[in-house]
mmCIF file of C-alpha atoms in Angstrom:
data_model
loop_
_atom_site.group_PDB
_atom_site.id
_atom_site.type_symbol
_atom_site.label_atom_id
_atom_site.label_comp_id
_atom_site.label_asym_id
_atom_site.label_seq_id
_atom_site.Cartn_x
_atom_site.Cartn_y
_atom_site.Cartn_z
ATOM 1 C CA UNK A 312 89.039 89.839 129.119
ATOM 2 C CA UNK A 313 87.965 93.256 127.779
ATOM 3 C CA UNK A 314 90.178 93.261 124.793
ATOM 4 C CA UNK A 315 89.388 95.711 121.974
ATOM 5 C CA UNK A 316 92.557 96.050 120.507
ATOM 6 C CA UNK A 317 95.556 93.760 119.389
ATOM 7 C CA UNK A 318 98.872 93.982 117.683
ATOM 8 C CA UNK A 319 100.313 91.462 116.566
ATOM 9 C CA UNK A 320 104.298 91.313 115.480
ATOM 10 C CA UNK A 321 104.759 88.722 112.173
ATOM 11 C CA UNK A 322 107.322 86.930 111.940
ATOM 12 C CA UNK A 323 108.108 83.127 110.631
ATOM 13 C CA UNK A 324 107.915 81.037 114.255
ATOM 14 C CA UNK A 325 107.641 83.708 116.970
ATOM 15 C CA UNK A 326 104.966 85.953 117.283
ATOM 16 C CA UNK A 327 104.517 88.910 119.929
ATOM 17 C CA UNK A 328 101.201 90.002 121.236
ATOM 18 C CA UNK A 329 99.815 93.194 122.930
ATOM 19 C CA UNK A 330 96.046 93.869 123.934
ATOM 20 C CA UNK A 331 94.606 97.167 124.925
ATOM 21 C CA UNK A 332 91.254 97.511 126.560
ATOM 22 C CA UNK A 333 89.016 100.492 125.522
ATOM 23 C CA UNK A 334 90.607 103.027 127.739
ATOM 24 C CA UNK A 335 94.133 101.940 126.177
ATOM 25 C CA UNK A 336 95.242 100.456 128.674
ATOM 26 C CA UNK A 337 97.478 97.249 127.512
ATOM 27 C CA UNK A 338 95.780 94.321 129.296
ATOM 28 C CA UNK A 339 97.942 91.299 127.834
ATOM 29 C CA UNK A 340 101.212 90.538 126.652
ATOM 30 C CA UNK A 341 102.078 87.395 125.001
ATOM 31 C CA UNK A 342 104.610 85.422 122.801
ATOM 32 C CA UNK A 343 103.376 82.634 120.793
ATOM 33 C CA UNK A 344 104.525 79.876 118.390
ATOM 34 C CA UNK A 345 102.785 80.183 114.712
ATOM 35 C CA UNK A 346 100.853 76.665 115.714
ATOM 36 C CA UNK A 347 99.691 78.795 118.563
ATOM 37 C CA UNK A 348 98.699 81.536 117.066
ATOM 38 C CA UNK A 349 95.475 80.963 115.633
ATOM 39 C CA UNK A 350 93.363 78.453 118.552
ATOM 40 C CA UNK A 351 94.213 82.069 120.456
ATOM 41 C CA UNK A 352 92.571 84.152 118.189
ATOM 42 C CA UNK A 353 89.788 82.088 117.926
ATOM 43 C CA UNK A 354 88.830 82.013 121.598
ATOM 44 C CA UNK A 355 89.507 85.753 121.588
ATOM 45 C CA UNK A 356 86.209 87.806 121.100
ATOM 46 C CA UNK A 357 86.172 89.783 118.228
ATOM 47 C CA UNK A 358 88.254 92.885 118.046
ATOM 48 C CA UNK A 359 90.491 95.046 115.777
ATOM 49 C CA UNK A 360 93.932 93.134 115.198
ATOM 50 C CA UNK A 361 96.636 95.220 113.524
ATOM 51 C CA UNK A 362 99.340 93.762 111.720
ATOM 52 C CA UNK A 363 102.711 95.490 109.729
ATOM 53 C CA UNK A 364 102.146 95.182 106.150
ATOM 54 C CA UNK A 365 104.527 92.573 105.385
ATOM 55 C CA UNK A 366 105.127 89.426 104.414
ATOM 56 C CA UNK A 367 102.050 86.582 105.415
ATOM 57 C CA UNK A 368 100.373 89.789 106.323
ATOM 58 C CA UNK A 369 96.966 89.076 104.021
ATOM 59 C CA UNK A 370 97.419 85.456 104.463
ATOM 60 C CA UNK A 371 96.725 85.967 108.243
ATOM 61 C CA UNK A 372 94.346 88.899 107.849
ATOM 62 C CA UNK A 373 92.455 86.400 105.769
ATOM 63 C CA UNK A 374 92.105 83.729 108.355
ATOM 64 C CA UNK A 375 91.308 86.063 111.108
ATOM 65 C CA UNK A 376 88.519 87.620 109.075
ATOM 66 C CA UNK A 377 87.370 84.007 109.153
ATOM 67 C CA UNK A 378 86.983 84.500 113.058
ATOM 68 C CA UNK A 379 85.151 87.626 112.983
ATOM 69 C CA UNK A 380 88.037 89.917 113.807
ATOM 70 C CA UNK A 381 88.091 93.390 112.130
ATOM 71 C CA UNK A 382 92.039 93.707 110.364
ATOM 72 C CA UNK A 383 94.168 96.857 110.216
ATOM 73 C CA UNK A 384 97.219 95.939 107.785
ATOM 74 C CA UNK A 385 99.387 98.707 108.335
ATOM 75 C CA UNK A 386 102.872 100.462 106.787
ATOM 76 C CA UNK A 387 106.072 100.025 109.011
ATOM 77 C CA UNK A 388 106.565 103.872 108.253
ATOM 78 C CA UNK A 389 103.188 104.499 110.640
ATOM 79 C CA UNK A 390 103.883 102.341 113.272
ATOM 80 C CA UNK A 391 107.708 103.780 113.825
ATOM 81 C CA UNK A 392 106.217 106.862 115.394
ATOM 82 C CA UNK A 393 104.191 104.809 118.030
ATOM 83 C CA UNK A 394 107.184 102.717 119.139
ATOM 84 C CA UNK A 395 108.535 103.580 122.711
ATOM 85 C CA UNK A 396 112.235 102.575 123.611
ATOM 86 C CA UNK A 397 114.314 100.219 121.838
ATOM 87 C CA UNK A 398 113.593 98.201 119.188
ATOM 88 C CA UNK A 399 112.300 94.719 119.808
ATOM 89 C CA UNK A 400 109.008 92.626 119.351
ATOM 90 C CA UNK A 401 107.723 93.418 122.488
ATOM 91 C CA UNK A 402 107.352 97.117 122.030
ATOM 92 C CA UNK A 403 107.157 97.017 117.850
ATOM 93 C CA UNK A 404 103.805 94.832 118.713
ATOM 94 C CA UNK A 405 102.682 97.811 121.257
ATOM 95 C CA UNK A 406 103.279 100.370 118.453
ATOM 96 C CA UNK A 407 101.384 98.397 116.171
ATOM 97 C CA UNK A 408 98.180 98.264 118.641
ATOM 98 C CA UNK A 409 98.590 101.862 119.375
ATOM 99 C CA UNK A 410 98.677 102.694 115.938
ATOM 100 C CA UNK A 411 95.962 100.402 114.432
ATOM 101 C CA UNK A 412 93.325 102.213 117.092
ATOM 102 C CA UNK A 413 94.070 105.951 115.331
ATOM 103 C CA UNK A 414 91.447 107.272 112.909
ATOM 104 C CA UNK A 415 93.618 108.659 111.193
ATOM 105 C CA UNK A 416 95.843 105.640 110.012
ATOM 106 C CA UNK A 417 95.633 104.343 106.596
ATOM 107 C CA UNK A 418 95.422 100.441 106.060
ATOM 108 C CA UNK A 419 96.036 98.468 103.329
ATOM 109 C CA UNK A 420 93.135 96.331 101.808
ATOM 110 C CA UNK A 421 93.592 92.547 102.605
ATOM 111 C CA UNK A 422 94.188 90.894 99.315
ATOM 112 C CA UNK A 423 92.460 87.378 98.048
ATOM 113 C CA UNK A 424 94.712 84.665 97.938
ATOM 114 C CA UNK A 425 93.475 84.504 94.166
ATOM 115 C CA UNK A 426 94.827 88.393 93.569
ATOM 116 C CA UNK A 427 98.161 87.387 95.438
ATOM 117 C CA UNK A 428 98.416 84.248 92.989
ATOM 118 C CA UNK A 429 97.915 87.170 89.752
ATOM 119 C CA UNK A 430 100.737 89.530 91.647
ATOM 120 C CA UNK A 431 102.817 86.139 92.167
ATOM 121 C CA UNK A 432 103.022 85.924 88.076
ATOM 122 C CA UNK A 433 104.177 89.260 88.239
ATOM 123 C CA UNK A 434 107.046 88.685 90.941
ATOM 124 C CA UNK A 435 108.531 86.069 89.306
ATOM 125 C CA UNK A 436 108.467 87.594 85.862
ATOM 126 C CA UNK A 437 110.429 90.485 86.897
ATOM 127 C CA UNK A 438 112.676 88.230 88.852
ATOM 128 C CA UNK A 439 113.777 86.742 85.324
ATOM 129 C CA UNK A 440 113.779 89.734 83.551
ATOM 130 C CA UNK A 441 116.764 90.465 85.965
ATOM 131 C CA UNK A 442 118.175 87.532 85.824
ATOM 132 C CA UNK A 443 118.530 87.243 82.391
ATOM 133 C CA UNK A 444 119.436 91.145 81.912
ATOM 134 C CA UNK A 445 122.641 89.700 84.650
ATOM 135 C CA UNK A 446 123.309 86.667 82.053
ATOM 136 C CA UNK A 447 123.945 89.060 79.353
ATOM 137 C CA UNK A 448 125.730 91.469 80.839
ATOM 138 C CA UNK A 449 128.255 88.636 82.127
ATOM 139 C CA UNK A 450 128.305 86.980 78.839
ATOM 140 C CA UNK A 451 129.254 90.536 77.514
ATOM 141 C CA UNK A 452 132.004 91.168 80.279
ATOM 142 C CA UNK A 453 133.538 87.304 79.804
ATOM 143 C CA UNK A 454 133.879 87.755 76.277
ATOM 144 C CA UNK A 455 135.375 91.518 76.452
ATOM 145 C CA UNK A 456 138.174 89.630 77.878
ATOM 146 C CA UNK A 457 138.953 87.881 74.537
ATOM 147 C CA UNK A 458 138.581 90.909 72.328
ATOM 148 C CA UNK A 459 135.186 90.025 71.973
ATOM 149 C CA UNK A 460 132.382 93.564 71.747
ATOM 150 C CA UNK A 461 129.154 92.999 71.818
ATOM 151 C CA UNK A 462 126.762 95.624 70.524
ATOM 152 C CA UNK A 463 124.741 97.303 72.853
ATOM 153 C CA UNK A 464 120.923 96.036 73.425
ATOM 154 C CA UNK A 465 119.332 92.789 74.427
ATOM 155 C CA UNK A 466 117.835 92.100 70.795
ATOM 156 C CA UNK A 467 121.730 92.832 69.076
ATOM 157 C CA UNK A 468 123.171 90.893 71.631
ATOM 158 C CA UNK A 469 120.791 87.918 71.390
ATOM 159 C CA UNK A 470 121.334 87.896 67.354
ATOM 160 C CA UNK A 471 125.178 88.212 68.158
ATOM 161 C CA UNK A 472 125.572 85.699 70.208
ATOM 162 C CA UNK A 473 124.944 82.610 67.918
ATOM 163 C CA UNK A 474 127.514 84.429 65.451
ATOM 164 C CA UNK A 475 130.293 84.287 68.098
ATOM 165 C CA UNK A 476 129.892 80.853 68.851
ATOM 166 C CA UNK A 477 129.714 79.606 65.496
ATOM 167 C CA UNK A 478 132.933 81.504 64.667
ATOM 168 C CA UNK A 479 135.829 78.943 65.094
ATOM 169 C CA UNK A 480 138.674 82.043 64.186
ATOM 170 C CA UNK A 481 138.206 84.263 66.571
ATOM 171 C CA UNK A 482 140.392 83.360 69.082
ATOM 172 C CA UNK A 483 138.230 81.720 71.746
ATOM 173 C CA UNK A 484 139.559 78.870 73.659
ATOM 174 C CA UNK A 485 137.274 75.700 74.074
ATOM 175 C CA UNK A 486 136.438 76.379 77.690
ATOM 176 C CA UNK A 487 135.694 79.480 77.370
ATOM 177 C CA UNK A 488 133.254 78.765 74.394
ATOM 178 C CA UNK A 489 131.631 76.253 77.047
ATOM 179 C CA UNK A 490 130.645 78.395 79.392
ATOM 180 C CA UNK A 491 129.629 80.925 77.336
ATOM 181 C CA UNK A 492 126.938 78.248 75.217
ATOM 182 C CA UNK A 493 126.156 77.539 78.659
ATOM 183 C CA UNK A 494 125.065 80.774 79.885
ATOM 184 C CA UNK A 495 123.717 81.267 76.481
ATOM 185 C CA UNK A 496 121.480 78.184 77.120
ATOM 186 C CA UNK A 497 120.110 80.046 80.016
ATOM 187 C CA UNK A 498 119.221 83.086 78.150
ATOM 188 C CA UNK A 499 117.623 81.033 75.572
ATOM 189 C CA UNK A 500 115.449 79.193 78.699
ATOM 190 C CA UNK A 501 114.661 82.866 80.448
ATOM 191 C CA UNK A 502 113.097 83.833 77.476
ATOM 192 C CA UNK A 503 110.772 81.656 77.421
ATOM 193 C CA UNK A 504 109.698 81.462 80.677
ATOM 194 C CA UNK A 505 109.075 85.299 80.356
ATOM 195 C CA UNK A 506 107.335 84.502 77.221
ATOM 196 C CA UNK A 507 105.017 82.210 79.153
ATOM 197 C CA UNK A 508 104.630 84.588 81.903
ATOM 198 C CA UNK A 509 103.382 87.076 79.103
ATOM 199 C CA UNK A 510 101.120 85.049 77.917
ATOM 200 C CA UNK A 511 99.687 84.111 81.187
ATOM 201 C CA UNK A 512 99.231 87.933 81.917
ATOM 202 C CA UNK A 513 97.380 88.638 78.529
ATOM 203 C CA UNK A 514 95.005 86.172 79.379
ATOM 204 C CA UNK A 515 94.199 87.495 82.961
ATOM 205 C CA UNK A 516 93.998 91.154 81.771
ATOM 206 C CA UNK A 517 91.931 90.056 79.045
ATOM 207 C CA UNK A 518 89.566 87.918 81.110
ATOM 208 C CA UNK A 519 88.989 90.219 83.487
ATOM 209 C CA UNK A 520 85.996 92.652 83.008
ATOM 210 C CA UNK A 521 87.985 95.790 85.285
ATOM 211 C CA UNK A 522 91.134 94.605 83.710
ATOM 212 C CA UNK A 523 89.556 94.883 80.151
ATOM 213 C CA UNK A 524 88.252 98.682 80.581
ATOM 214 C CA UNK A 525 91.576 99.578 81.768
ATOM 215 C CA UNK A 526 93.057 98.625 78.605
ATOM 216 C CA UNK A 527 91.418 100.873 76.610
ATOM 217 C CA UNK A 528 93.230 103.644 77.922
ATOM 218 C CA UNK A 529 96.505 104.620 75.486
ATOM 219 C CA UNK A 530 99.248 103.050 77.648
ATOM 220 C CA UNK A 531 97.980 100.975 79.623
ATOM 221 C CA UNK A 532 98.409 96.880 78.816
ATOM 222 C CA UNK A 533 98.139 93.869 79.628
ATOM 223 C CA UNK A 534 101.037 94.344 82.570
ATOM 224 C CA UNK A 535 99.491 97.826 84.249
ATOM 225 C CA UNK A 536 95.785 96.838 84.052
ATOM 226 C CA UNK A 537 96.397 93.072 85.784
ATOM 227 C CA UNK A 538 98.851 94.107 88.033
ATOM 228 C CA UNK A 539 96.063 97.238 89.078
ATOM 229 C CA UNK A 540 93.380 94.779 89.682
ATOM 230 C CA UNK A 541 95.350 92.316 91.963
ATOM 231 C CA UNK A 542 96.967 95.637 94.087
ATOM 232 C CA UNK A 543 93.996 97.191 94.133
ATOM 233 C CA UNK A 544 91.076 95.662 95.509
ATOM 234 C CA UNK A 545 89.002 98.489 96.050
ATOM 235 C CA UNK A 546 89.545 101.944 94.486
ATOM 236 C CA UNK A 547 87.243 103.389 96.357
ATOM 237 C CA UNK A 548 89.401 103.870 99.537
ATOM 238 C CA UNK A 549 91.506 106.296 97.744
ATOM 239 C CA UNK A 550 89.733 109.442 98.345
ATOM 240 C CA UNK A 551 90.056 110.890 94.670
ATOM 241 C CA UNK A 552 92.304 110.053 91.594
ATOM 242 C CA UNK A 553 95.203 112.097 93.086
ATOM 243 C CA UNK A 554 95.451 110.423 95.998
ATOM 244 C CA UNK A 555 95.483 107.121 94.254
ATOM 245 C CA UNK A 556 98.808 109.060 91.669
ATOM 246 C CA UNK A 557 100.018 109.579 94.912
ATOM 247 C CA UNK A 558 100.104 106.382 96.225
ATOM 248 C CA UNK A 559 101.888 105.484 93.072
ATOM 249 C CA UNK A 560 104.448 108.007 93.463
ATOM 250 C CA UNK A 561 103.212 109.891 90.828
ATOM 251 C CA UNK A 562 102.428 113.228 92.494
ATOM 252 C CA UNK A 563 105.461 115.933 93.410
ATOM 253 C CA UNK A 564 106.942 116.432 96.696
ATOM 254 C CA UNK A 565 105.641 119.761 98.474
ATOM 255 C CA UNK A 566 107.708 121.838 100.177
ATOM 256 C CA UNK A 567 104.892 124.404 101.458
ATOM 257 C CA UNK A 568 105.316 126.849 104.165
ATOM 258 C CA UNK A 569 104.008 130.466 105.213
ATOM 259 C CA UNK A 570 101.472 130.190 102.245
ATOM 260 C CA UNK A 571 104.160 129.766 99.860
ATOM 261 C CA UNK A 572 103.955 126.491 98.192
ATOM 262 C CA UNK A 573 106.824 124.652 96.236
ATOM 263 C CA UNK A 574 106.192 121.294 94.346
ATOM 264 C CA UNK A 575 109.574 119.497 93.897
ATOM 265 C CA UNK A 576 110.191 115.914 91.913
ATOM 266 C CA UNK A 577 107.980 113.194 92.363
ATOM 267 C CA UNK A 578 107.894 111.099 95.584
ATOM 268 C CA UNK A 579 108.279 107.525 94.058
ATOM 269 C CA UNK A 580 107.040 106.223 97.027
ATOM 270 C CA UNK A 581 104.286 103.387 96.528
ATOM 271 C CA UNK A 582 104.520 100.762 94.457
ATOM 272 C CA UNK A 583 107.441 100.812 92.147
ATOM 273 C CA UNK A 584 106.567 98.107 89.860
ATOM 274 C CA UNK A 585 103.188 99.838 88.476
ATOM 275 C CA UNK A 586 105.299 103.160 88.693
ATOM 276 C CA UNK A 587 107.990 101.342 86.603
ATOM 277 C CA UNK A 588 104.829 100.078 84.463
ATOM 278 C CA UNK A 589 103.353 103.328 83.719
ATOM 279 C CA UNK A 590 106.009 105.355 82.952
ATOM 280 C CA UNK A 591 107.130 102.681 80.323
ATOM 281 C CA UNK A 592 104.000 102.883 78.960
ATOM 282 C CA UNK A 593 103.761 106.627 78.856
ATOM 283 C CA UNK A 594 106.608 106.710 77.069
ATOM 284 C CA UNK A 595 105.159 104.255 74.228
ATOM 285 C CA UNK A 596 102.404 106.897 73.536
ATOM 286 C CA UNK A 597 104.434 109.815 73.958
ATOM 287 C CA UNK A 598 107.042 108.210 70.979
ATOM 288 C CA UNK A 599 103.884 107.530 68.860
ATOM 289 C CA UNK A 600 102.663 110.857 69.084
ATOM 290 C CA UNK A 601 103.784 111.585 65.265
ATOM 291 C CA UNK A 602 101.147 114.238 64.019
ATOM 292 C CA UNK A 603 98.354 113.436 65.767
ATOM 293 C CA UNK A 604 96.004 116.419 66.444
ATOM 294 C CA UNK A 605 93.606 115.262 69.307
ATOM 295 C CA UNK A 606 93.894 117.093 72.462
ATOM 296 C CA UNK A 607 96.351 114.692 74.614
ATOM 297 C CA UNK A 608 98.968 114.253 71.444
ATOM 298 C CA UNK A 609 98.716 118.506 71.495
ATOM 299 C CA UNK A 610 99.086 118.790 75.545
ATOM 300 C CA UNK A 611 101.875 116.309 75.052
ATOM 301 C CA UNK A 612 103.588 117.887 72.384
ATOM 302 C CA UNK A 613 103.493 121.388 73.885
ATOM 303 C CA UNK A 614 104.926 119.940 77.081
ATOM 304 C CA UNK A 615 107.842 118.137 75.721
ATOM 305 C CA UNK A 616 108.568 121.767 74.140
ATOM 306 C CA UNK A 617 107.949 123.525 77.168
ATOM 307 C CA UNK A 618 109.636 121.531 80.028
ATOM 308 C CA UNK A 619 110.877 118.816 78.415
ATOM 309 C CA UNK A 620 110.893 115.006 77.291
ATOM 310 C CA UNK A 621 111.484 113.254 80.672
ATOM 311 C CA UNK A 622 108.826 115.884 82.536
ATOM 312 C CA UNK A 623 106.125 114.644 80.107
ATOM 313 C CA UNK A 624 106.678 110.970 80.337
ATOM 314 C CA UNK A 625 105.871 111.187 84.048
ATOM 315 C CA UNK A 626 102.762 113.380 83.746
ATOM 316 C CA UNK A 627 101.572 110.822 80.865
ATOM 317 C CA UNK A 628 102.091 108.331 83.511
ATOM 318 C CA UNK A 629 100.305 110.830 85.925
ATOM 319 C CA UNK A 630 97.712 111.123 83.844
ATOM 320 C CA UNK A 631 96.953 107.580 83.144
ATOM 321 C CA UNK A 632 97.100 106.318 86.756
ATOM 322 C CA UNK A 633 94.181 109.307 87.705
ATOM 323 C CA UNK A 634 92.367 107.651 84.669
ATOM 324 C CA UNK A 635 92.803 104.289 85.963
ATOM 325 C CA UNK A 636 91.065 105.440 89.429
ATOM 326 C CA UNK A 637 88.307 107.250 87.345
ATOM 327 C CA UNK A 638 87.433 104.044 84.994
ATOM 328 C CA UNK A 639 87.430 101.612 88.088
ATOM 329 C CA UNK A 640 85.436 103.740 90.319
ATOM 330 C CA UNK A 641 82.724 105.359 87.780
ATOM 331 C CA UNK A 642 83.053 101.622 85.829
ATOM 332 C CA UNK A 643 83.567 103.455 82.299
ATOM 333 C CA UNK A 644 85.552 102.464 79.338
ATOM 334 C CA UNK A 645 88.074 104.994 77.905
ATOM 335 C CA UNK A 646 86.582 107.927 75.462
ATOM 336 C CA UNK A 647 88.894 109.550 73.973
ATOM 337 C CA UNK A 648 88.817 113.317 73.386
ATOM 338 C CA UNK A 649 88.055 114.801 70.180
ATOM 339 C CA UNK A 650 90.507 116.404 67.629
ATOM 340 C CA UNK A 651 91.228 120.190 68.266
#
């Protein structure tokens, strides 16, 4: 069998398979169980299998690197395009070998199973983050129904909270002071699970030599430069420091025509939680700025006055992410650049 090209539709059981030959013609269609899956790819000769970039994506990639096969890991929003009538496995798998053989296609680096573990840490901090931002705001709404105001703020409400419970006059019945120690327990146990999970991220970033020269730029910690290293395996595929902003959502949306260009908000498309990251951080330098003369506090400064507070967060966080590309790639640490 002349195959040169196969897509290959994920999902949990079932798994849909199209093979083109060199001329594009598809030369095999087949649906397999995931115990299947891999003695077939073995006895396969080696080819370029594409995949949608989702979830088990790199774990498979992985393995069928392990059988010699070149992997294209692809974005659904390519492989729409390619699709030809309805939705369903059949034809999503032939859009996905149609669109893995373009030279034009961007794929996504297969990640180590030891970068996924880092991003994992990551996941499930942010997870709790939410969940304990939803415990406090239901504490807050169950005891609004007694008369009961919170002031606004994690920390207030945290330092609040013992206070209420410990107050025997203010009117709240027995069951109701239950379930609020109860969901006050789970606060309590959130933070310190996130605590751990900050901990465990100050140690990767700080054992980590990439990791390490990202944190010398000014906003960038311990969050941005691990989470960097595990998304980004190799900063090289981005073609320059913009491209890489862009990929973050960093970069504004053009609306160009007849010559005439127009640059609109950012796109935010990419990976939110480094955007998220980023930003946060830019705003940490930007709120430290105080009267600091070097040439970024001035640029910042004069573009806080000039389009305003929000504009200049993002293109702090602009800023930093082209750094980030520009420290990986050239392997530099951070110089800062001198006073006016």
């Amino acid at each position: 069998m002349n195959l040169t090209t196969l897509g290959i539709d994920l999902a949990k059981t079932s798994f849909s398979l199209v093979g083109m030959d060199k001329h594009g013609k598809v030369i095999l269609r087949k649906t397999l169980k995931r115990a299947q899956l891999l003695p077939f790819i073995a006895q396969c000769s080696p080819c370029l299998i594409g995949m949608e970039a989702c979830s088990g994506a790199h774990y498979w990639g992985r393995e069928f690197h392990k059988l010699g096969h070149m992997v294209g890991i692809m974005a659904c929003k390519f492989i729409a395009p390619f699709r030809k009538g309805g939705k369903n496995d059949n034809n999503d798998a032939e859009a996905i070998c149609e669109a893995v053989s373009r030279s034009t296609i961007w794929f996504v680096p297969v990640k180590t199973a030891e970068q996924q573990a880092q991003l994992c840490v990551h996941r499930v901090r942010q997870g709790l983050i939410a969940e304990r931002t939803a415990l406090i705001n239901q504490l807050r709404g169950l005891l609004s129904e007694f008369g009961i105001v919170m002031p606004k703020g994690r920390y207030p409400a945290q330092r609040e909270i013992p206070l209420i419970l410990e107050d025997a006059n203010n009117g709240l019945p027995m069951l109701a002071r239950q379930m609020i120690t109860n969901l006050w327990e789970r606060i309590k146990i959130a933070s310190e699970q996130i605590l751990f999970y900050d901990r465990e991220l100050r140690k990767q970033a700080h054992h980590n030599a990439v990791a390490k020269r990202l944190l010398t730029i000014p906003g960038v910690g311990e969050q941005v430069a691990s989470g960097v290293v595990a998304s980004v395996p190799d900063p090289s595929l981005f073609k320059n420091s913009r491209q890489f902003a862009a990929w973050l959502g960093l970069v504004p949306r053009q609306y160009t025509t007849g010559g005439k260009i127009r640059l609109g908000r950012i796109t935010k498309q990419g990976d939110r939680y480094l955007r998220m990251c980023l930003v946060h951080g830019a705003r940490a330098v930007i709120a430290n700025l105080k009267d600091k003369q070097d040439k970024v506090s001035c640029w910042a400064r004069e573009l806080i006055s000039r389009r305003g507070y929000l504009r200049a967060v993002v293109a702090m966080a602009a800023r930093n992410a082209r750094l980030i590309w520009t420290l990986m790639v050239k392997q530099e640490d951070y110089k800062a650049q001198p006073t006016n």
